[in-house]
Amino acid sequence: MAGWQEALERQARTRAKAGLTRTLRPRPADDRVVDLAGNDYLGLAVHPEVIAASVRALREYGLGATGSRLVRGSTRAHAALEADLADWLGAEQALVYSSGYLANLGAVRALAGPETLLVSDRYNHASLIDGCKSSGAEVVVAPHADPAALAAILDAHPGRPAVFVTESVFSVDGDLAPLAELHAVTSAREALLLVDDAHAVGVLGAEGAGGVAAAGLAGRPDVVVTATLSKSLGGAGGVVAGPAALIRHLIDTGRTFIYDTAPPPAVVAGVHAALRVARAADDLRALLAARGELTARRLGAAGFEVSRPAAGVLSVPAPGPEAAVAWAADCADRGIAVGCFRPPSTPDGSSRLRLTLNAGVTAADFARALDVIVECAP
């Protein structure tokens, strides 16, 4: 009976030799680290209006939703958030999930029938990849952010229903997909476009409505948007936004929606408050953009190959996985939290630090963080 544990130990030793061991690092509530690793781009996780809304809902509803959305888990807080998310994203309707991962799995599966061709960008997030793999449909992996390659793939399968799956701002390198050009390709061939807008919502577009809105594609009947509620909105959960027929289909048939406990009302209310703040936060978006330019200049002057981020994500190459881990650890020892991305999290097999900009960090702390990153470089 111990054989299976021995097999796991052998795999762990193999990962350790390759520098791919991962470690949980619990942080205290009063953590003083300068955070350039989390996804709270606008600093709304600790905004007073967000906290107050969450506390009110906690007192009104209690700790949890007490059931799935179709049993007892749907509250007026959920319905209000969904209505405002749909309005913000320019969609007919929106449906809230307990995580962005489940929202992506549910959306991909809903759009994929037995004859569907799923085309997935090579750099897509694991949740989109897993959605494609679990859908049962044929999947073709497309070159990264390449409309011409997408056109060639679709043209090689004429007459088949097809869906192209992509992120808007990619979660590892932070580059922005050419959404308007990609939509021109899918639209001309009657294919659907599914966009994970997780890293763009709150940051790009008018009122922070995201990359899809910034590309002029909001509300298009052949475009479906997914996003997390855990990044610019500072909370937890996910959303699928699109035509009413799709939302109806997800409610009736979507396993990741039907069989999952609803997100807690206190979290939903906090996210809703964050949404209202985010829509009016042009000052925070401007600050985030300025910090992106500053980071690219500072690291570029230090000899790193970086470019101005499209939103709040910036990738800094590391010589290898061990060097990336050591670099991030040295920064942490000096009070700066940075992301450390290694295979299999990186689609191209290379390692890097991922910096996620945060408008809630003070100017002095932000400048110090950039200095520490440069000084700790391998």
Short mmCIF file of C-alpha atoms in Angstrom, two decimals:
data_model
loop_
_atom_site.label_atom_id
_atom_site.label_comp_id
_atom_site.label_asym_id
_atom_site.label_seq_id
_atom_site.Cartn_x
_atom_site.Cartn_y
_atom_site.Cartn_z
CA MET A 1 0.00 0.00 0.00
CA ALA A 2 2.97 2.32 0.49
CA GLY A 3 4.00 2.02 -3.14
CA TRP A 4 1.90 4.92 -4.29
CA GLN A 5 3.49 7.22 -1.70
CA GLU A 6 6.96 6.11 -2.76
CA ALA A 7 6.06 6.97 -6.36
CA LEU A 8 5.00 10.45 -5.27
CA GLU A 9 8.25 10.89 -3.35
CA ARG A 10 10.26 9.95 -6.46
CA GLN A 11 8.33 12.51 -8.47
CA ALA A 12 8.95 15.13 -5.78
CA ARG A 13 12.71 14.44 -5.89
CA THR A 14 12.66 14.80 -9.68
CA ARG A 15 10.89 18.15 -9.40
CA ALA A 16 13.34 19.31 -6.74
CA LYS A 17 16.32 18.53 -9.01
CA ALA A 18 14.69 20.60 -11.75
CA GLY A 19 14.07 23.52 -9.38
CA LEU A 20 10.30 23.07 -9.57
CA THR A 21 9.39 22.55 -5.90
CA ARG A 22 6.66 24.90 -4.72
CA THR A 23 6.15 26.17 -1.17
CA LEU A 24 3.19 27.61 0.68
CA ARG A 25 4.12 30.77 2.59
CA PRO A 26 1.29 31.83 4.94
CA ARG A 27 1.35 35.56 5.63
CA PRO A 28 0.06 37.37 8.71
CA ALA A 29 -2.75 39.90 8.56
CA ASP A 30 -0.31 42.70 9.39
CA ASP A 31 2.16 41.71 6.66
CA ARG A 32 4.41 44.70 5.84
CA VAL A 33 5.84 43.36 2.60
CA VAL A 34 5.59 45.59 -0.48
CA ASP A 35 3.29 43.54 -2.72
CA LEU A 36 4.29 43.26 -6.38
CA ALA A 37 3.18 39.63 -6.54
CA GLY A 38 -0.58 39.71 -5.92
CA ASN A 39 -3.23 40.82 -8.38
CA ASP A 40 -4.84 43.67 -6.43
CA TYR A 41 -4.01 46.13 -9.22
CA LEU A 42 -6.10 49.03 -7.96
CA GLY A 43 -5.57 48.38 -4.25
CA LEU A 44 -9.31 47.78 -3.71
CA ALA A 45 -8.99 44.70 -1.49
CA VAL A 46 -8.49 47.07 1.46
CA HIS A 47 -10.62 50.00 0.27
CA PRO A 48 -12.86 51.29 3.09
CA GLU A 49 -16.06 51.15 0.99
CA VAL A 50 -15.29 47.57 -0.03
CA ILE A 51 -14.62 46.44 3.54
CA ALA A 52 -17.76 48.19 4.82
CA ALA A 53 -19.98 46.57 2.19
CA SER A 54 -18.56 43.15 2.97
CA VAL A 55 -19.05 43.59 6.71
CA ARG A 56 -22.68 44.66 6.23
CA ALA A 57 -23.42 41.60 4.12
CA LEU A 58 -21.63 39.34 6.60
CA ARG A 59 -23.92 40.57 9.36
CA GLU A 60 -27.02 40.25 7.17
CA TYR A 61 -26.37 36.87 5.56
CA GLY A 62 -23.81 35.12 7.75
CA LEU A 63 -20.55 33.51 6.71
CA GLY A 64 -21.46 31.37 3.72
CA ALA A 65 -24.05 31.14 0.96
CA THR A 66 -25.26 27.83 2.50
CA GLY A 67 -25.77 26.08 -0.83
CA SER A 68 -25.38 26.04 -4.58
CA ARG A 69 -26.80 28.87 -6.65
CA LEU A 70 -29.83 26.78 -7.68
CA VAL A 71 -30.67 25.64 -4.14
CA ARG A 72 -30.19 28.37 -1.53
CA GLY A 73 -27.00 30.08 -2.62
CA SER A 74 -28.42 32.84 -4.81
CA THR A 75 -29.05 36.05 -2.87
CA ARG A 76 -30.09 39.53 -3.87
CA ALA A 77 -26.42 40.46 -3.52
CA HIS A 78 -25.54 37.95 -6.27
CA ALA A 79 -28.29 39.21 -8.58
CA ALA A 80 -27.29 42.86 -8.07
CA LEU A 81 -23.65 42.13 -8.82
CA GLU A 82 -24.52 40.19 -11.97
CA ALA A 83 -26.69 43.03 -13.26
CA ASP A 84 -23.94 45.60 -12.77
CA LEU A 85 -21.26 43.29 -14.21
CA ALA A 86 -23.34 42.86 -17.37
CA ASP A 87 -23.80 46.61 -17.65
CA TRP A 88 -20.10 47.29 -17.06
CA LEU A 89 -18.89 44.70 -19.55
CA GLY A 90 -21.53 45.63 -22.14
CA ALA A 91 -23.09 42.16 -22.20
CA GLU A 92 -26.72 41.07 -22.22
CA GLN A 93 -26.28 39.07 -19.03
CA ALA A 94 -23.61 37.89 -16.61
CA LEU A 95 -23.32 34.87 -14.34
CA VAL A 96 -21.13 34.79 -11.22
CA TYR A 97 -19.10 31.72 -10.22
CA SER A 98 -17.10 30.94 -7.09
CA SER A 99 -13.82 31.19 -9.04
CA GLY A 100 -12.47 32.36 -12.36
CA TYR A 101 -11.17 28.84 -12.96
CA LEU A 102 -14.68 27.38 -12.80
CA ALA A 103 -16.06 30.20 -14.93
CA ASN A 104 -13.54 29.41 -17.67
CA LEU A 105 -14.17 25.67 -17.51
CA GLY A 106 -17.91 26.27 -17.68
CA ALA A 107 -17.73 28.74 -20.57
CA VAL A 108 -15.47 26.59 -22.74
CA ARG A 109 -17.53 23.46 -22.17
CA ALA A 110 -20.76 25.30 -22.92
CA LEU A 111 -19.49 26.53 -26.28
CA ALA A 112 -18.02 23.20 -27.40
CA GLY A 113 -20.23 20.61 -29.06
CA PRO A 114 -19.18 17.23 -30.48
CA GLU A 115 -18.26 18.75 -33.85
CA THR A 116 -16.74 21.97 -32.51
CA LEU A 117 -13.16 22.94 -33.27
CA LEU A 118 -11.57 24.67 -30.31
CA VAL A 119 -8.57 26.81 -31.19
CA SER A 120 -6.53 27.83 -28.15
CA ASP A 121 -3.74 30.41 -27.98
CA ARG A 122 -0.45 28.75 -27.04
CA TYR A 123 0.04 31.01 -24.02
CA ASN A 124 -3.43 30.57 -22.51
CA HIS A 125 -4.01 30.19 -18.79
CA ALA A 126 -4.30 26.68 -17.34
CA SER A 127 -8.04 27.11 -16.73
CA LEU A 128 -8.67 27.68 -20.44
CA ILE A 129 -6.39 24.80 -21.38
CA ASP A 130 -8.16 22.49 -18.94
CA GLY A 131 -11.54 23.64 -20.24
CA CYS A 132 -10.49 22.74 -23.77
CA LYS A 133 -9.09 19.36 -22.73
CA SER A 134 -12.16 18.40 -20.72
CA SER A 135 -14.66 19.52 -23.37
CA GLY A 136 -14.25 16.44 -25.55
CA ALA A 137 -13.92 18.63 -28.64
CA GLU A 138 -11.00 18.66 -31.04
CA VAL A 139 -8.41 21.20 -29.88
CA VAL A 140 -5.81 22.95 -32.02
CA VAL A 141 -3.15 25.05 -30.29
CA ALA A 142 -2.50 28.26 -32.22
CA PRO A 143 0.69 30.34 -32.32
CA HIS A 144 0.59 33.13 -29.76
CA ALA A 145 -1.39 36.27 -30.66
CA ASP A 146 -1.21 35.58 -34.40
CA PRO A 147 -4.34 36.48 -36.44
CA ALA A 148 -2.85 35.15 -39.69
CA ALA A 149 -2.13 31.77 -38.09
CA LEU A 150 -5.64 31.68 -36.67
CA ALA A 151 -7.09 32.38 -40.11
CA ALA A 152 -5.06 29.54 -41.60
CA ILE A 153 -6.25 27.11 -38.93
CA LEU A 154 -9.91 28.02 -39.40
CA ASP A 155 -9.60 27.94 -43.19
CA ALA A 156 -8.23 24.39 -42.92
CA HIS A 157 -11.51 23.32 -41.29
CA PRO A 158 -14.21 24.93 -43.45
CA GLY A 159 -17.81 24.56 -42.40
CA ARG A 160 -17.10 23.41 -38.86
CA PRO A 161 -18.39 25.29 -35.82
CA ALA A 162 -15.35 26.84 -34.18
CA VAL A 163 -14.37 28.82 -31.09
CA PHE A 164 -11.11 30.71 -30.62
CA VAL A 165 -10.08 30.91 -26.97
CA THR A 166 -7.66 33.58 -25.78
CA GLU A 167 -6.75 35.87 -22.93
CA SER A 168 -6.81 39.62 -23.45
CA VAL A 169 -3.85 40.50 -21.23
CA PHE A 170 -1.81 37.33 -20.84
CA SER A 171 -1.21 36.30 -17.27
CA VAL A 172 2.50 35.45 -17.49
CA ASP A 173 4.09 38.02 -19.82
CA GLY A 174 1.39 40.70 -19.61
CA ASP A 175 1.15 41.34 -23.36
CA LEU A 176 -2.15 42.34 -24.95
CA ALA A 177 -3.78 40.15 -27.59
CA PRO A 178 -4.75 41.91 -30.85
CA LEU A 179 -8.43 41.37 -30.10
CA ALA A 180 -9.88 43.51 -32.91
CA GLU A 181 -7.77 41.69 -35.52
CA LEU A 182 -8.56 38.29 -34.02
CA HIS A 183 -12.27 39.10 -34.03
CA ALA A 184 -12.08 40.15 -37.67
CA VAL A 185 -10.74 36.65 -38.42
CA THR A 186 -13.36 34.80 -36.35
CA SER A 187 -16.25 36.97 -37.49
CA ALA A 188 -15.45 36.49 -41.17
CA ARG A 189 -15.54 32.73 -40.64
CA GLU A 190 -18.60 32.63 -38.36
CA ALA A 191 -16.53 31.43 -35.42
CA LEU A 192 -16.98 32.52 -31.82
CA LEU A 193 -14.41 34.45 -29.79
CA LEU A 194 -14.01 33.63 -26.10
CA VAL A 195 -11.84 36.12 -24.20
CA ASP A 196 -10.56 35.71 -20.65
CA ASP A 197 -10.38 39.38 -19.63
CA ALA A 198 -9.16 38.68 -16.09
CA HIS A 199 -6.04 40.88 -16.16
CA ALA A 200 -7.64 43.72 -18.14
CA VAL A 201 -10.95 44.30 -16.35
CA GLY A 202 -10.59 47.31 -14.09
CA VAL A 203 -7.39 48.40 -15.85
CA LEU A 204 -8.14 48.90 -19.57
CA GLY A 205 -11.01 50.54 -21.44
CA ALA A 206 -13.46 53.27 -20.57
CA GLU A 207 -14.44 52.97 -16.89
CA GLY A 208 -12.05 50.00 -16.73
CA ALA A 209 -14.47 47.78 -18.64
CA GLY A 210 -11.60 45.64 -19.92
CA GLY A 211 -9.70 44.65 -23.02
CA VAL A 212 -12.76 43.51 -24.93
CA ALA A 213 -14.44 46.87 -24.41
CA ALA A 214 -11.22 48.72 -25.28
CA ALA A 215 -11.11 46.81 -28.58
CA GLY A 216 -14.68 47.89 -29.40
CA LEU A 217 -16.07 44.37 -29.08
CA ALA A 218 -18.30 44.70 -26.01
CA GLY A 219 -21.77 43.28 -26.57
CA ARG A 220 -20.98 41.58 -29.88
CA PRO A 221 -23.18 38.49 -30.23
CA ASP A 222 -20.20 36.35 -31.26
CA VAL A 223 -18.00 37.38 -28.31
CA VAL A 224 -18.07 35.82 -24.83
CA VAL A 225 -16.14 37.34 -21.94
CA THR A 226 -14.90 35.67 -18.78
CA ALA A 227 -13.04 37.30 -15.89
CA THR A 228 -12.06 36.81 -12.31
CA LEU A 229 -13.35 38.98 -9.48
CA SER A 230 -10.11 38.49 -7.55
CA LYS A 231 -7.75 40.85 -9.36
CA SER A 232 -8.69 44.50 -9.93
CA LEU A 233 -11.85 44.00 -7.86
CA GLY A 234 -9.86 42.64 -4.95
CA GLY A 235 -12.24 39.84 -3.98
CA ALA A 236 -12.89 36.29 -5.18
CA GLY A 237 -15.00 34.58 -7.81
CA GLY A 238 -15.46 34.60 -11.55
CA VAL A 239 -17.94 35.72 -14.18
CA VAL A 240 -19.13 34.72 -17.63
CA ALA A 241 -20.73 37.55 -19.61
CA GLY A 242 -22.42 37.26 -22.99
CA PRO A 243 -25.71 36.66 -24.77
CA ALA A 244 -28.71 35.74 -22.63
CA ALA A 245 -29.03 32.39 -24.41
CA LEU A 246 -25.56 31.39 -23.20
CA ILE A 247 -26.29 32.36 -19.59
CA ARG A 248 -29.53 30.38 -19.71
CA HIS A 249 -27.61 27.38 -21.03
CA LEU A 250 -25.01 27.67 -18.25
CA ILE A 251 -27.68 27.83 -15.56
CA ASP A 252 -29.49 24.81 -16.97
CA THR A 253 -26.53 22.59 -17.89
CA GLY A 254 -23.21 23.99 -16.59
CA ARG A 255 -21.74 21.48 -14.14
CA THR A 256 -19.20 23.94 -12.71
CA PHE A 257 -22.12 26.24 -11.87
CA ILE A 258 -24.84 23.78 -10.83
CA TYR A 259 -22.76 21.62 -8.51
CA ASP A 260 -20.65 24.26 -6.79
CA THR A 261 -21.46 26.17 -3.62
CA ALA A 262 -22.18 29.83 -4.34
CA PRO A 263 -19.61 32.47 -3.40
CA PRO A 264 -20.33 33.96 0.06
CA PRO A 265 -22.64 36.99 0.03
CA ALA A 266 -20.08 39.01 2.00
CA VAL A 267 -17.52 38.48 -0.76
CA VAL A 268 -20.09 39.25 -3.44
CA ALA A 269 -21.12 42.50 -1.73
CA GLY A 270 -17.48 43.54 -1.34
CA VAL A 271 -16.80 42.84 -5.01
CA HIS A 272 -19.89 44.86 -5.97
CA ALA A 273 -18.61 47.83 -3.97
CA ALA A 274 -15.20 47.43 -5.62
CA LEU A 275 -16.86 47.45 -9.04
CA ARG A 276 -18.50 50.80 -8.28
CA VAL A 277 -15.19 52.24 -7.12
CA ALA A 278 -13.31 50.80 -10.11
CA ARG A 279 -15.65 52.34 -12.68
CA ALA A 280 -14.79 55.81 -11.36
CA ALA A 281 -11.09 55.11 -10.72
CA ASP A 282 -9.51 56.80 -13.73
CA ASP A 283 -6.90 58.25 -11.37
CA LEU A 284 -5.83 54.78 -10.23
CA ARG A 285 -5.66 53.53 -13.81
CA ALA A 286 -3.50 56.50 -14.75
CA LEU A 287 -1.22 55.81 -11.78
CA LEU A 288 -0.95 52.15 -12.78
CA ALA A 289 -0.01 53.11 -16.35
CA ALA A 290 2.61 55.58 -15.11
CA ARG A 291 4.11 52.92 -12.86
CA GLY A 292 4.24 50.53 -15.79
CA GLU A 293 6.26 53.04 -17.79
CA LEU A 294 8.53 53.73 -14.81
CA THR A 295 9.15 50.02 -14.24
CA ALA A 296 10.00 49.38 -17.89
CA ARG A 297 12.44 52.33 -17.91
CA ARG A 298 14.09 51.38 -14.62
CA LEU A 299 14.57 47.71 -15.45
CA GLY A 300 15.52 48.47 -19.05
CA ALA A 301 18.24 50.84 -17.88
CA ALA A 302 19.54 48.02 -15.66
CA GLY A 303 19.93 45.76 -18.68
CA PHE A 304 16.77 43.66 -18.51
CA GLU A 305 14.74 42.84 -21.62
CA VAL A 306 11.36 44.25 -20.66
CA SER A 307 8.74 46.35 -22.37
CA ARG A 308 6.04 48.71 -21.14
CA PRO A 309 3.21 46.52 -19.84
CA ALA A 310 -0.17 46.62 -21.56
CA ALA A 311 -1.92 46.61 -18.20
CA GLY A 312 -0.58 45.67 -14.77
CA VAL A 313 1.61 42.61 -15.51
CA LEU A 314 5.31 42.76 -16.39
CA SER A 315 7.64 39.82 -16.97
CA VAL A 316 11.38 39.87 -16.20
CA PRO A 317 13.44 36.96 -17.63
CA ALA A 318 15.52 34.80 -15.28
CA PRO A 319 18.43 32.51 -16.27
CA GLY A 320 16.58 29.40 -15.05
CA PRO A 321 14.12 28.06 -12.45
CA GLU A 322 16.66 27.91 -9.60
CA ALA A 323 17.82 31.47 -10.34
CA ALA A 324 14.23 32.70 -10.44
CA VAL A 325 13.46 31.09 -7.07
CA ALA A 326 16.61 32.54 -5.50
CA TRP A 327 15.90 35.99 -6.97
CA ALA A 328 12.37 36.05 -5.61
CA ALA A 329 13.55 34.76 -2.22
CA ASP A 330 16.24 37.45 -1.98
CA CYS A 331 13.64 40.12 -2.77
CA ALA A 332 11.33 38.67 -0.10
CA ASP A 333 14.14 38.79 2.46
CA ARG A 334 14.34 42.51 1.80
CA GLY A 335 10.60 43.05 2.12
CA ILE A 336 9.54 42.91 -1.53
CA ALA A 337 7.10 40.25 -2.75
CA VAL A 338 7.43 39.35 -6.45
CA GLY A 339 5.99 36.50 -8.49
CA CYS A 340 8.21 33.61 -9.54
CA PHE A 341 7.00 31.75 -12.63
CA ARG A 342 8.60 28.49 -13.76
CA PRO A 343 7.48 25.53 -15.89
CA PRO A 344 4.78 24.31 -16.12
CA SER A 345 3.29 27.74 -15.36
CA THR A 346 5.25 29.27 -18.24
CA PRO A 347 4.09 28.15 -21.69
CA ASP A 348 7.48 28.65 -23.35
CA GLY A 349 9.43 26.62 -20.80
CA SER A 350 11.48 29.57 -19.54
CA SER A 351 11.50 31.12 -16.07
CA ARG A 352 10.94 34.70 -15.01
CA LEU A 353 9.85 37.02 -12.28
CA ARG A 354 6.35 38.35 -12.75
CA LEU A 355 5.73 41.81 -11.37
CA THR A 356 2.13 42.85 -10.83
CA LEU A 357 1.78 46.58 -10.37
CA ASN A 358 -0.31 47.86 -7.49
CA ALA A 359 -1.74 51.36 -7.24
CA GLY A 360 -2.18 50.87 -3.50
CA VAL A 361 1.59 50.80 -2.88
CA THR A 362 3.10 54.15 -1.87
CA ALA A 363 5.42 55.91 -4.31
CA ALA A 364 8.39 55.54 -1.95
CA ASP A 365 7.79 51.81 -1.45
CA PHE A 366 7.34 51.28 -5.17
CA ALA A 367 10.64 53.01 -5.99
CA ARG A 368 12.41 50.98 -3.29
CA ALA A 369 10.91 47.76 -4.68
CA LEU A 370 12.37 48.44 -8.12
CA ASP A 371 15.78 49.11 -6.59
CA VAL A 372 15.65 45.85 -4.63
CA ILE A 373 14.66 43.84 -7.73
CA VAL A 374 17.64 45.21 -9.62
CA GLU A 375 20.06 44.74 -6.73
CA CYS A 376 18.98 41.11 -6.12
CA ALA A 377 19.20 40.05 -9.75
CA PRO A 378 21.27 36.89 -10.34
#
